[in-house]
PDB file of C-alpha atoms and ligand atoms in Angstrom:
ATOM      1  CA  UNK A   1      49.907  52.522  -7.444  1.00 92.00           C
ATOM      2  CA  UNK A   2      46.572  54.339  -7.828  1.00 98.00           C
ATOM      3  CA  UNK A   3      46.632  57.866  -9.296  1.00 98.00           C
ATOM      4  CA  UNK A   4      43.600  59.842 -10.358  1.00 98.00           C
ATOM      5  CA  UNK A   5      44.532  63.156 -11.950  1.00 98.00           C
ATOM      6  CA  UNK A   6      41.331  65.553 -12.834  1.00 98.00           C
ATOM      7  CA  UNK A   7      39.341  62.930 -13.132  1.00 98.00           C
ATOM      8  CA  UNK A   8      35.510  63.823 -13.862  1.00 98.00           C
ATOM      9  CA  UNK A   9      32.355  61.947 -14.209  1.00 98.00           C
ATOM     10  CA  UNK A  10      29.258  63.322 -16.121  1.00 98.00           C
ATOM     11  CA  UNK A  11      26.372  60.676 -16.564  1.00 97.00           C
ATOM     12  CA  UNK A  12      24.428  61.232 -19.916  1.00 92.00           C
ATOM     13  CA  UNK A  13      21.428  63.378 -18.932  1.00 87.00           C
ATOM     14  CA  UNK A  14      24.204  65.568 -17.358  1.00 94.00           C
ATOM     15  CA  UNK A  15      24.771  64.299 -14.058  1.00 96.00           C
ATOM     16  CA  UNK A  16      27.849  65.421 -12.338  1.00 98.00           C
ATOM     17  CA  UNK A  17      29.120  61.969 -10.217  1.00 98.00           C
ATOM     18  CA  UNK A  18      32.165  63.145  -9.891  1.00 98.00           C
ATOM     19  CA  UNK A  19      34.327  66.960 -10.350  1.00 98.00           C
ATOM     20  CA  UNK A  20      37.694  67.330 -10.637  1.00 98.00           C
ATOM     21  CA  UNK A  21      38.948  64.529  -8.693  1.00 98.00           C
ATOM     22  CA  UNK A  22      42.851  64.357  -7.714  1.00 98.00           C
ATOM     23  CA  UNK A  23      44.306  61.436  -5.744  1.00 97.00           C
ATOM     24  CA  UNK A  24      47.297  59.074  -5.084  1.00 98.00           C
ATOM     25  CA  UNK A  25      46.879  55.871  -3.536  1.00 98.00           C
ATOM     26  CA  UNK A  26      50.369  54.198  -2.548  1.00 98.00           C
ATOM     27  CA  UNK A  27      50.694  50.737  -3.106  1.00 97.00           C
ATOM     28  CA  UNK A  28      50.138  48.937   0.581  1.00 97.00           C
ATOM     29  CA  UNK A  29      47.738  51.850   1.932  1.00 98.00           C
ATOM     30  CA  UNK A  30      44.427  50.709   3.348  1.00 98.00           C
ATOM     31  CA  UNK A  31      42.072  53.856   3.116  1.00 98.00           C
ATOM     32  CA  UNK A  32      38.041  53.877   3.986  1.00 98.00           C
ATOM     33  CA  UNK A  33      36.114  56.307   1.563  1.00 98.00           C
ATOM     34  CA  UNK A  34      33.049  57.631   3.158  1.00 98.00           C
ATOM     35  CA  UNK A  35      30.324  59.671   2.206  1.00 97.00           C
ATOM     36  CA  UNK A  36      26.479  60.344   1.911  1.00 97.00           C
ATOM     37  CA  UNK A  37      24.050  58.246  -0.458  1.00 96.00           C
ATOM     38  CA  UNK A  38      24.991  59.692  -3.968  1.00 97.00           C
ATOM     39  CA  UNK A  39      28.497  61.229  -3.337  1.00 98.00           C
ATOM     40  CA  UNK A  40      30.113  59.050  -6.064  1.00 98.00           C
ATOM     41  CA  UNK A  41      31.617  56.531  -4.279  1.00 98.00           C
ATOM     42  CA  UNK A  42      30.064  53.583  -6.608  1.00 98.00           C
ATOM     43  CA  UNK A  43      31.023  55.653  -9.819  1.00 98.00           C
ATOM     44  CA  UNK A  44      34.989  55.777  -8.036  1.00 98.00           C
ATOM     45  CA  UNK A  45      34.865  52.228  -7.977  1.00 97.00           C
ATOM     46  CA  UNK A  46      33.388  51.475 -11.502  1.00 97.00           C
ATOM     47  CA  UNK A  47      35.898  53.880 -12.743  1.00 98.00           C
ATOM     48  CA  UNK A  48      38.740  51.963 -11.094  1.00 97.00           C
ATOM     49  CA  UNK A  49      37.197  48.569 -12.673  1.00 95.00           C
ATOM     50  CA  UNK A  50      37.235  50.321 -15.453  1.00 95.00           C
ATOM     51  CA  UNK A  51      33.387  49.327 -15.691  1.00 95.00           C
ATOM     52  CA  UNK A  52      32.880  52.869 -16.617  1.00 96.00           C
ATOM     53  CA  UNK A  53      34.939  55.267 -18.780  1.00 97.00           C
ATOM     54  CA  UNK A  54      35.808  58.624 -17.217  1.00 98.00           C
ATOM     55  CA  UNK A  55      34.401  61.786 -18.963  1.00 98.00           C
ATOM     56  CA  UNK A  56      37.509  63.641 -17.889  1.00 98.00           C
ATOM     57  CA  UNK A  57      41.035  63.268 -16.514  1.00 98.00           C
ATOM     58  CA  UNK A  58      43.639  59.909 -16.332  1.00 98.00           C
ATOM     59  CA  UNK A  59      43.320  56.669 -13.845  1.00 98.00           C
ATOM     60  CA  UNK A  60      46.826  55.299 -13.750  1.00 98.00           C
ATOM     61  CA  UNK A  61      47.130  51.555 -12.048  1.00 97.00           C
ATOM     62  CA  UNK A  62      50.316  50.067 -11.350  1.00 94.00           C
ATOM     63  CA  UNK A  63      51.693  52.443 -13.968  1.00 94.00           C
ATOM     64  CA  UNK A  64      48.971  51.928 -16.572  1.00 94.00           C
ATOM     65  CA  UNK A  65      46.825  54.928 -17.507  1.00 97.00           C
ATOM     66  CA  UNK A  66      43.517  52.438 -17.770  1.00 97.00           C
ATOM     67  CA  UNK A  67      41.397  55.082 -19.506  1.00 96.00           C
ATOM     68  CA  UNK A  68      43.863  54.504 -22.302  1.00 96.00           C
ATOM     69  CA  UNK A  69      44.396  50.495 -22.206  1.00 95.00           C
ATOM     70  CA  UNK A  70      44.216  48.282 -24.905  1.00 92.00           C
ATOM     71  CA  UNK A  71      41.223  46.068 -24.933  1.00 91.00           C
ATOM     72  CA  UNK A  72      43.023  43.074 -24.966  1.00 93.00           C
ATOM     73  CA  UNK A  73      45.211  44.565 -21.343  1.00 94.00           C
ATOM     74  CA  UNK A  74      41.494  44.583 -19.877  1.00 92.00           C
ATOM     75  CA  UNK A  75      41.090  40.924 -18.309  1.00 90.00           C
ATOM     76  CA  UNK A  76      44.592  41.552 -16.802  1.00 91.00           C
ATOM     77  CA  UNK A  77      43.282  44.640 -14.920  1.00 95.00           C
ATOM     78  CA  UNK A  78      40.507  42.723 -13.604  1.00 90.00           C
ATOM     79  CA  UNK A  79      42.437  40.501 -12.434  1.00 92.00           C
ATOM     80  CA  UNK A  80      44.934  42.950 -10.662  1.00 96.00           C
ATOM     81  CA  UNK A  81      42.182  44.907  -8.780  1.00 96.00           C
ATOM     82  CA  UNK A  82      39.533  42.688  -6.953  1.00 97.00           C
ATOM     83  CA  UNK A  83      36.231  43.609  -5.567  1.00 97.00           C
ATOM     84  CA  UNK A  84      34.212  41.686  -2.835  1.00 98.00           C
ATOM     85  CA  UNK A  85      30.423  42.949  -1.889  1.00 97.00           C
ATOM     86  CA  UNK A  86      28.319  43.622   1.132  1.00 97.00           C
ATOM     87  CA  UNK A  87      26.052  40.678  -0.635  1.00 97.00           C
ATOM     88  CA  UNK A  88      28.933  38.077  -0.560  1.00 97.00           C
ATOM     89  CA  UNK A  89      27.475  36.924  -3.806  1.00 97.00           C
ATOM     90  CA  UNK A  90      28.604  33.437  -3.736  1.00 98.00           C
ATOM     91  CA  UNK A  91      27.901  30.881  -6.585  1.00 98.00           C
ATOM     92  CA  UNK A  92      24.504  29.103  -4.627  1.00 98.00           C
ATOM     93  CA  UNK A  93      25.291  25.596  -6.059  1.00 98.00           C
ATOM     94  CA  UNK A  94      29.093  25.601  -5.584  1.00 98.00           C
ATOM     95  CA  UNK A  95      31.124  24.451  -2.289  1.00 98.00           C
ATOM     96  CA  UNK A  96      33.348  26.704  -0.568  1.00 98.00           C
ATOM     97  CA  UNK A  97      36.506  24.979  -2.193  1.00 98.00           C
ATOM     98  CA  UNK A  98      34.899  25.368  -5.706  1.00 98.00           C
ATOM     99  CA  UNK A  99      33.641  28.640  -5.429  1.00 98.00           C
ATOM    100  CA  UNK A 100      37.256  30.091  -4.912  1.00 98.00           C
ATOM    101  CA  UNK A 101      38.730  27.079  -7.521  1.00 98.00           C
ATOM    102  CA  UNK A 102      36.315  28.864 -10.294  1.00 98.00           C
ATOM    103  CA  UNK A 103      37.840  32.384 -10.151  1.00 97.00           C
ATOM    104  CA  UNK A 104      41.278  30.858 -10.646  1.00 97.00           C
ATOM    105  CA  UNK A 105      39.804  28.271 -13.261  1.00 97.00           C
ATOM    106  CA  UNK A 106      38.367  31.288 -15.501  1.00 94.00           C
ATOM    107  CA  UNK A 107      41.442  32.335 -15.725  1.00 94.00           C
ATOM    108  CA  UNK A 108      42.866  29.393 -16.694  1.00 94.00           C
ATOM    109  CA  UNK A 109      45.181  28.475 -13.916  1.00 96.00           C
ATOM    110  CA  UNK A 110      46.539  24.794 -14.167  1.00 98.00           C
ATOM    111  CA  UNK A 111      45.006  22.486 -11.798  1.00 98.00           C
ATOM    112  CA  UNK A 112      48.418  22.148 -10.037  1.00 98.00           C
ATOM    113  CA  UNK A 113      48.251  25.914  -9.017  1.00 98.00           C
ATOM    114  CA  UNK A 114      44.636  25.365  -7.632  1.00 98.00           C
ATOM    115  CA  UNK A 115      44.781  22.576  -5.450  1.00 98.00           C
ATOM    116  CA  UNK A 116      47.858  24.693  -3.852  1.00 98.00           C
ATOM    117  CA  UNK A 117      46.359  28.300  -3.522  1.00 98.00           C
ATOM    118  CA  UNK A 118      42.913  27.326  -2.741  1.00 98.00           C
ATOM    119  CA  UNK A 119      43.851  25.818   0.376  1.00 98.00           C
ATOM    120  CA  UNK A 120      45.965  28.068   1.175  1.00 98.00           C
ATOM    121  CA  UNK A 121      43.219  31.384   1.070  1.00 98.00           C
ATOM    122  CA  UNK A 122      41.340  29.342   3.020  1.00 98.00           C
ATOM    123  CA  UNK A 123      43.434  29.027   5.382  1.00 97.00           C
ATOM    124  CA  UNK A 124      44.357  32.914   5.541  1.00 97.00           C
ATOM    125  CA  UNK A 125      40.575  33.671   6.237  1.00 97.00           C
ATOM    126  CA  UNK A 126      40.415  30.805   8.987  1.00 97.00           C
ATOM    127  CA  UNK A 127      38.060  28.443   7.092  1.00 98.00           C
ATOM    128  CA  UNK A 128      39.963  25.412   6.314  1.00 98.00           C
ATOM    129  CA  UNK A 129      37.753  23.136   7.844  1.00 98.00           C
ATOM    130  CA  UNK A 130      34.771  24.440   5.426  1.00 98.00           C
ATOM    131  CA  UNK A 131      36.135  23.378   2.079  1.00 98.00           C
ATOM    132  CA  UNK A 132      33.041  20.897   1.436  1.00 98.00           C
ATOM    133  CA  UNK A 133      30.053  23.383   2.785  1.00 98.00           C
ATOM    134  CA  UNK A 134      27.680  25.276   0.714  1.00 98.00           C
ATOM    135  CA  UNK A 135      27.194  28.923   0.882  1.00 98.00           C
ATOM    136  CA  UNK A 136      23.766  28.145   2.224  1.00 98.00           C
ATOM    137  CA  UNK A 137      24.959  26.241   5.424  1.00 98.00           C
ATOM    138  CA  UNK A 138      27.550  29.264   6.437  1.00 98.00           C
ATOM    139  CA  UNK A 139      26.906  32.144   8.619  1.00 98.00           C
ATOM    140  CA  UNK A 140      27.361  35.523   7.295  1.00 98.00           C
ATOM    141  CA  UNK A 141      31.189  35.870   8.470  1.00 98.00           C
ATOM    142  CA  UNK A 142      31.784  32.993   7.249  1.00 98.00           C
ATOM    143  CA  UNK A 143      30.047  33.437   3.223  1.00 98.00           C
ATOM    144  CA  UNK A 144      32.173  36.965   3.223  1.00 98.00           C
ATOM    145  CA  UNK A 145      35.192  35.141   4.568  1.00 98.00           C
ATOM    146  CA  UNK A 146      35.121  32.888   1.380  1.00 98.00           C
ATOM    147  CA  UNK A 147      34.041  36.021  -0.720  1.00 98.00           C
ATOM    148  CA  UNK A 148      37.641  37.529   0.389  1.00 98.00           C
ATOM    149  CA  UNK A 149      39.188  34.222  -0.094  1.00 98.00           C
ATOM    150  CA  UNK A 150      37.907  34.251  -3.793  1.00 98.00           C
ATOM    151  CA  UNK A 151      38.599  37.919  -4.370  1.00 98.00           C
ATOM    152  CA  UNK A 152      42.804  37.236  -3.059  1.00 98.00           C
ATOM    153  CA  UNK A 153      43.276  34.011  -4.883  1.00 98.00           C
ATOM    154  CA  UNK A 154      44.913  35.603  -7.672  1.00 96.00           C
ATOM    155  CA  UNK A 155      47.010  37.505  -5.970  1.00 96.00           C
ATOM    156  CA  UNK A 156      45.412  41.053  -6.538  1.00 97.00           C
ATOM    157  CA  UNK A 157      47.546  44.345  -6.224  1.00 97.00           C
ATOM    158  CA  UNK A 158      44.139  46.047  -4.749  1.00 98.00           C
ATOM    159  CA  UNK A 159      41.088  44.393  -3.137  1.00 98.00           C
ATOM    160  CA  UNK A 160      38.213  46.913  -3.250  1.00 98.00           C
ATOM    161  CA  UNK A 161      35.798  46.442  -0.354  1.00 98.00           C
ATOM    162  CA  UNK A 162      32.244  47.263  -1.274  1.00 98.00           C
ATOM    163  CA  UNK A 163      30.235  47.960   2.208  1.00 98.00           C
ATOM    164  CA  UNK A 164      31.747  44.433   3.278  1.00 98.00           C
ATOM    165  CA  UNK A 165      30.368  44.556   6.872  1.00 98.00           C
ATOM    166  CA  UNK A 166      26.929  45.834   6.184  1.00 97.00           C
ATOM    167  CA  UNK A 167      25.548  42.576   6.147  1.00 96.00           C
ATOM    168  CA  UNK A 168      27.065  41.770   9.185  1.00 97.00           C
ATOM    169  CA  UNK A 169      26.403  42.138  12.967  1.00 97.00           C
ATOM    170  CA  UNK A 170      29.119  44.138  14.941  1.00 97.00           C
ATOM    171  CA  UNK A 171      30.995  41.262  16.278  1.00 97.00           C
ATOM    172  CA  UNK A 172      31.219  39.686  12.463  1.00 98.00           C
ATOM    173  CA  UNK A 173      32.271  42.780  11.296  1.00 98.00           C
ATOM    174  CA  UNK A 174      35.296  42.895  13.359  1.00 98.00           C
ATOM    175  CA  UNK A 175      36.343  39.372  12.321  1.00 97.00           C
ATOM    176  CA  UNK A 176      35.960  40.643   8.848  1.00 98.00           C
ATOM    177  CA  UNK A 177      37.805  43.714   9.058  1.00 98.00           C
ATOM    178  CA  UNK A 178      40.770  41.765  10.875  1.00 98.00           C
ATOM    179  CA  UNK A 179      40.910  39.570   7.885  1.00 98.00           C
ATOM    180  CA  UNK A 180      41.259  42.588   5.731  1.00 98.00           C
ATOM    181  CA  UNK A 181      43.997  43.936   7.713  1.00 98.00           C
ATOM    182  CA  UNK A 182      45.962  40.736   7.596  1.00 97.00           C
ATOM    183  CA  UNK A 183      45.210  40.645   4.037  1.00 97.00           C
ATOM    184  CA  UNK A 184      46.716  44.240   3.615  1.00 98.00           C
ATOM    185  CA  UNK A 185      50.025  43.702   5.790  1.00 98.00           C
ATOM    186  CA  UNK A 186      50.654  41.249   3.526  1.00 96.00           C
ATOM    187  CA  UNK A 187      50.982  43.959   0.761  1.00 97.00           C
ATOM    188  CA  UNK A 188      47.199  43.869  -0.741  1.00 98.00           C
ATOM    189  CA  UNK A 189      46.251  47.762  -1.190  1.00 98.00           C
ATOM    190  CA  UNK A 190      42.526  47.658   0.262  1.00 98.00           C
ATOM    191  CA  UNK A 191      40.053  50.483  -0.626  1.00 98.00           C
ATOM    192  CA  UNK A 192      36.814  49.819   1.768  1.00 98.00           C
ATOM    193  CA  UNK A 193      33.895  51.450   0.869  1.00 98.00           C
ATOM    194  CA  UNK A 194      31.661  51.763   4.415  1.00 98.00           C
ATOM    195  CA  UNK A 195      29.568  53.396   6.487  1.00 97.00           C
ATOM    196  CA  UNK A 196      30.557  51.667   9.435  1.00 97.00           C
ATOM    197  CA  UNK A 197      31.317  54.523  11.494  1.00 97.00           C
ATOM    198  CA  UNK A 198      32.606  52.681  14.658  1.00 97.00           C
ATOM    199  CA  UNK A 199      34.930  50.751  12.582  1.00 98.00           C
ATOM    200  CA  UNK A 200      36.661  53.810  10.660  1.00 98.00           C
ATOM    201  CA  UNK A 201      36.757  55.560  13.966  1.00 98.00           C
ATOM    202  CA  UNK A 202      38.408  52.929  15.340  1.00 98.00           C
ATOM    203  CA  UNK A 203      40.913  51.564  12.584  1.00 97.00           C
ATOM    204  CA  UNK A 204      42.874  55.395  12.505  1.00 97.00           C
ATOM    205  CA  UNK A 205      43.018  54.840   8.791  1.00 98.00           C
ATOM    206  CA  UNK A 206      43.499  57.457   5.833  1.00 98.00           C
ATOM    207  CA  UNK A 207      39.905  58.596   5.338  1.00 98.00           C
ATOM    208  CA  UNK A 208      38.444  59.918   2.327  1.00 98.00           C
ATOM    209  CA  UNK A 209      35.210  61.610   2.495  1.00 98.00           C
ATOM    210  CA  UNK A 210      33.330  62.538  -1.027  1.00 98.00           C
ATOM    211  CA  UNK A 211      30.652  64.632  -1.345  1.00 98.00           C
ATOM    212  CA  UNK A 212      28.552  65.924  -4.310  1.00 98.00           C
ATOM    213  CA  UNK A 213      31.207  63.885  -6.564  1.00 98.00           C
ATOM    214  CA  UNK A 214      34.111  66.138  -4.878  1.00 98.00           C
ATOM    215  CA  UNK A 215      36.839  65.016  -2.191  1.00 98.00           C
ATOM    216  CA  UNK A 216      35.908  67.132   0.533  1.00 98.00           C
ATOM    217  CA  UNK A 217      38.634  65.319   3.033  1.00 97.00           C
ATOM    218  CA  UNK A 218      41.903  63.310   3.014  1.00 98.00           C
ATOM    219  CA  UNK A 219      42.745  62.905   6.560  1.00 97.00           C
ATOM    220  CA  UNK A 220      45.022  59.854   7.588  1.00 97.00           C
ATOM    221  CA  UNK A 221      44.278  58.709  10.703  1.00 96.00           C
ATOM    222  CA  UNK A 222      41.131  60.188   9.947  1.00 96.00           C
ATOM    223  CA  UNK A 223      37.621  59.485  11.390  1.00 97.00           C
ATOM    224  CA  UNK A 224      34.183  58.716  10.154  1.00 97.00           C
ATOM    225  CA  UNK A 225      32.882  62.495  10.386  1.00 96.00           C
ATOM    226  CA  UNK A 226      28.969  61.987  10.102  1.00 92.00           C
ATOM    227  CA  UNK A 227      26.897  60.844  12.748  1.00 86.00           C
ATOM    228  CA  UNK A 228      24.805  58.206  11.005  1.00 67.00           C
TER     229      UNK A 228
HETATM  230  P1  ADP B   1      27.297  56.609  -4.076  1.00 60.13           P
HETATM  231  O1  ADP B   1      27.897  55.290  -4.423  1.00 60.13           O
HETATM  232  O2  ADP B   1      28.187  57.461  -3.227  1.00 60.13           O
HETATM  233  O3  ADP B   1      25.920  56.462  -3.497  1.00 60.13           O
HETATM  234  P2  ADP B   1      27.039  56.948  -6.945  1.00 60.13           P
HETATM  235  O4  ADP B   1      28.407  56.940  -7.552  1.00 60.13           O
HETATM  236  O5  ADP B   1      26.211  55.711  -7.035  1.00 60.13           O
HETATM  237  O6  ADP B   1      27.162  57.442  -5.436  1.00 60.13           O
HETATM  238  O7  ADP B   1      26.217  58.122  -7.606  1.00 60.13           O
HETATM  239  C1  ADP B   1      26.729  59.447  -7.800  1.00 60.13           C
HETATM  240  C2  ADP B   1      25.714  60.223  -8.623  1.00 60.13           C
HETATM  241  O8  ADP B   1      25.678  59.707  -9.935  1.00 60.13           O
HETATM  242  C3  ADP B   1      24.294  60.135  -8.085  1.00 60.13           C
HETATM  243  O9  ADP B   1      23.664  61.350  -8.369  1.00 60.13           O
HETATM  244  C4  ADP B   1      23.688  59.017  -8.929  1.00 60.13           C
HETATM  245  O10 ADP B   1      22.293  59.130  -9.016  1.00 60.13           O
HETATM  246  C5  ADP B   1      24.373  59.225 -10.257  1.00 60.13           C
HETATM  247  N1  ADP B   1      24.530  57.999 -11.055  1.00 60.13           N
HETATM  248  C6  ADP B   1      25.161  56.866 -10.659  1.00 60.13           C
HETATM  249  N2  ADP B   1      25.151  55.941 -11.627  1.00 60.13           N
HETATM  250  C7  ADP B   1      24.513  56.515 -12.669  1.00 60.13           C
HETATM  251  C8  ADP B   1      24.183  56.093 -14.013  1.00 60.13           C
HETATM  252  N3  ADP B   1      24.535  54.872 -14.457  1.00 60.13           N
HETATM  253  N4  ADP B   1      23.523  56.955 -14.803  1.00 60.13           N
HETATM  254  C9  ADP B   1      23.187  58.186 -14.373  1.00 60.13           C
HETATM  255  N5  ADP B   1      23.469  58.651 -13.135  1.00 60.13           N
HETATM  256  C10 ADP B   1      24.125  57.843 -12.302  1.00 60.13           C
HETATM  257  P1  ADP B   2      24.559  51.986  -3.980  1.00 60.13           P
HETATM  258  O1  ADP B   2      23.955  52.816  -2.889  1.00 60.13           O
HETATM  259  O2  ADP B   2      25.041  50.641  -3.542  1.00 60.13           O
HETATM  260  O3  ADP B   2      25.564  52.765  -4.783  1.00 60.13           O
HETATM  261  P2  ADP B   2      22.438  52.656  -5.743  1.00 60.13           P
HETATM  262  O4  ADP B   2      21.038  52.287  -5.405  1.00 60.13           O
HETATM  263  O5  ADP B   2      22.939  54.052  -5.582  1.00 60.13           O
HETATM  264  O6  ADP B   2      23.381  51.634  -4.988  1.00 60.13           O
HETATM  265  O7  ADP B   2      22.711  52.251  -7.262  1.00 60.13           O
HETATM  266  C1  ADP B   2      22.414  50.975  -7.767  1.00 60.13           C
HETATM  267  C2  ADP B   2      22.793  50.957  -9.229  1.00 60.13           C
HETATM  268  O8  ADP B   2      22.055  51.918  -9.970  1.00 60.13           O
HETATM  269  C3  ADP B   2      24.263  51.325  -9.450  1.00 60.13           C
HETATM  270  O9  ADP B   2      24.794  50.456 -10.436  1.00 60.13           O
HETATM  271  C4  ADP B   2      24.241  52.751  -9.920  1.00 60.13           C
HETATM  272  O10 ADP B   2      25.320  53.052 -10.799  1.00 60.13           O
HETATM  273  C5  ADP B   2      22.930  52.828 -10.642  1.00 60.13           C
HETATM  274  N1  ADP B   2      22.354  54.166 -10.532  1.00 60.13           N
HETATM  275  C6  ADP B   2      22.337  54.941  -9.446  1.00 60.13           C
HETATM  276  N2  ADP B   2      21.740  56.122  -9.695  1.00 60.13           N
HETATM  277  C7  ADP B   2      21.360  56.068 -10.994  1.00 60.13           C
HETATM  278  C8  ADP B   2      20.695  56.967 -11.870  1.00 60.13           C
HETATM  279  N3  ADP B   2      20.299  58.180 -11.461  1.00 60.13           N
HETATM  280  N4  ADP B   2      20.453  56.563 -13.131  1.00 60.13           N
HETATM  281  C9  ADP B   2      20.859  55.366 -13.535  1.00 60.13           C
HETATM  282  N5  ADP B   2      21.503  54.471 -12.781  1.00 60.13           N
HETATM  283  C10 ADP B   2      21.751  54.807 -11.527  1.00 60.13           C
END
């Protein structure tokens, strides 16, 4: 599903984000990747969007070495691998119902397929009865709730989860991390980004710790491994 093979990432002005990185994601895993302020884990992600270009090494997705895609392939790789944010970020002016409508009407779904899926997502993240509400009158849980909803619309292979809970109190959190869950038994691969050590201790989930732009752990079942 996800396979990184020597896979390197020098900034210009020489920095090293990441060195010699070698991984295999299978599709259906859910896997936290941990690590200090710096490691690389933003640079992982961009690489995976294929927001940045490796300097090194080959990204295959779902088959598809990325690093060598056709332009025209890209939108359909966006679509495939979906990201939601520890800032929810929400279109302000939008309802709940539209917000989630827009990412399947920029990709020009008919209005048939809409008015079926968007009800559905929100009724997979338990917020049915918040169709007509703005961002502005929902609690946290509730804004990243419709963030997932948006992100699975489309029916993503992946769903990359950047610091989802950070926003969050503990409580929310754990709603938010048993959506995710539900999400992945249903066959989404989910890459969450955290430093929520309770919750990877916790969850017993493959754990992947970076440091200095190298993997310096692949444990499944693993645990959060730094005290902060
Ligand atoms: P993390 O997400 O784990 O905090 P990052 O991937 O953001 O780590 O950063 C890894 C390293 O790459 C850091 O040294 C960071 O300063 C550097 N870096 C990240 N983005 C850029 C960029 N666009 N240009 C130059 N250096 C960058
Ligand atoms: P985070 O901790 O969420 O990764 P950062 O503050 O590390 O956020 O980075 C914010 C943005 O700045 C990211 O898009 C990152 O790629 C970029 N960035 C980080 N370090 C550098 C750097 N040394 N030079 C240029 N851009 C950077």
């Amino acid at each position: 599903m996800i396979q990184l093979k020597n896979v390197s990432k020098i900034y210009n002005k020489g920095i090293h984000a990441l060195t010699n990185i070698n991984l295999s994601i299978d599709k259906g895993e859910f896997l936290f990747l941990v690590g200090p302020s710096g490691a690389g884990k933003s640079t992982f992600i961009k690489l995976l969007l294929k927001e940045e270009e490796p300097t090194e090494g080959s990204i295959v997705v779902d088959h598809q070495d990325i690093t060598k895609m056709s332009r025209r392939k890209i939108p359909y790789h966006r679509r495939n691998i979906s990201v939601i944010f520890q800032d929810f970020r929400l279109l302000p002016n939008k309802t709940v119902y539209e917000n989630i409508a827009f990412a399947m009407q920029v990709i020009e779904a008919s209005s048939k397929d809409i008015r079926r899926q968007v009800p559905m997502v929100l009724g997979m993240v338990g917020l049915s009865d918040k169709a007509k509400q703005y961002p502005h009158e929902l609690s946290g849980g509730e804004r990243q709730r419709v963030s997932i909803a948006r992100a699975i619309v489309n029916n993503p292979s992946i769903l990359i989860a950047d610091e989802p809970t950070g926003n969050l109190d503990p409580e929310t959190a754990w709603e938010i991390m048993k959506v995710l869950k539900q999400i992945n038994r249903r066959g989404t691969t989910v890459v969450m980004v955290t430093h929520a050590k309770d919750i990877v201790d916790t969850m017993q989930q493959r754990v992947i710790a970076l440091e200095k732009g190298r993997i310096i752990r692949d444990e499944h079942r693993g645990a959060y491994g730094y005290e902060d």
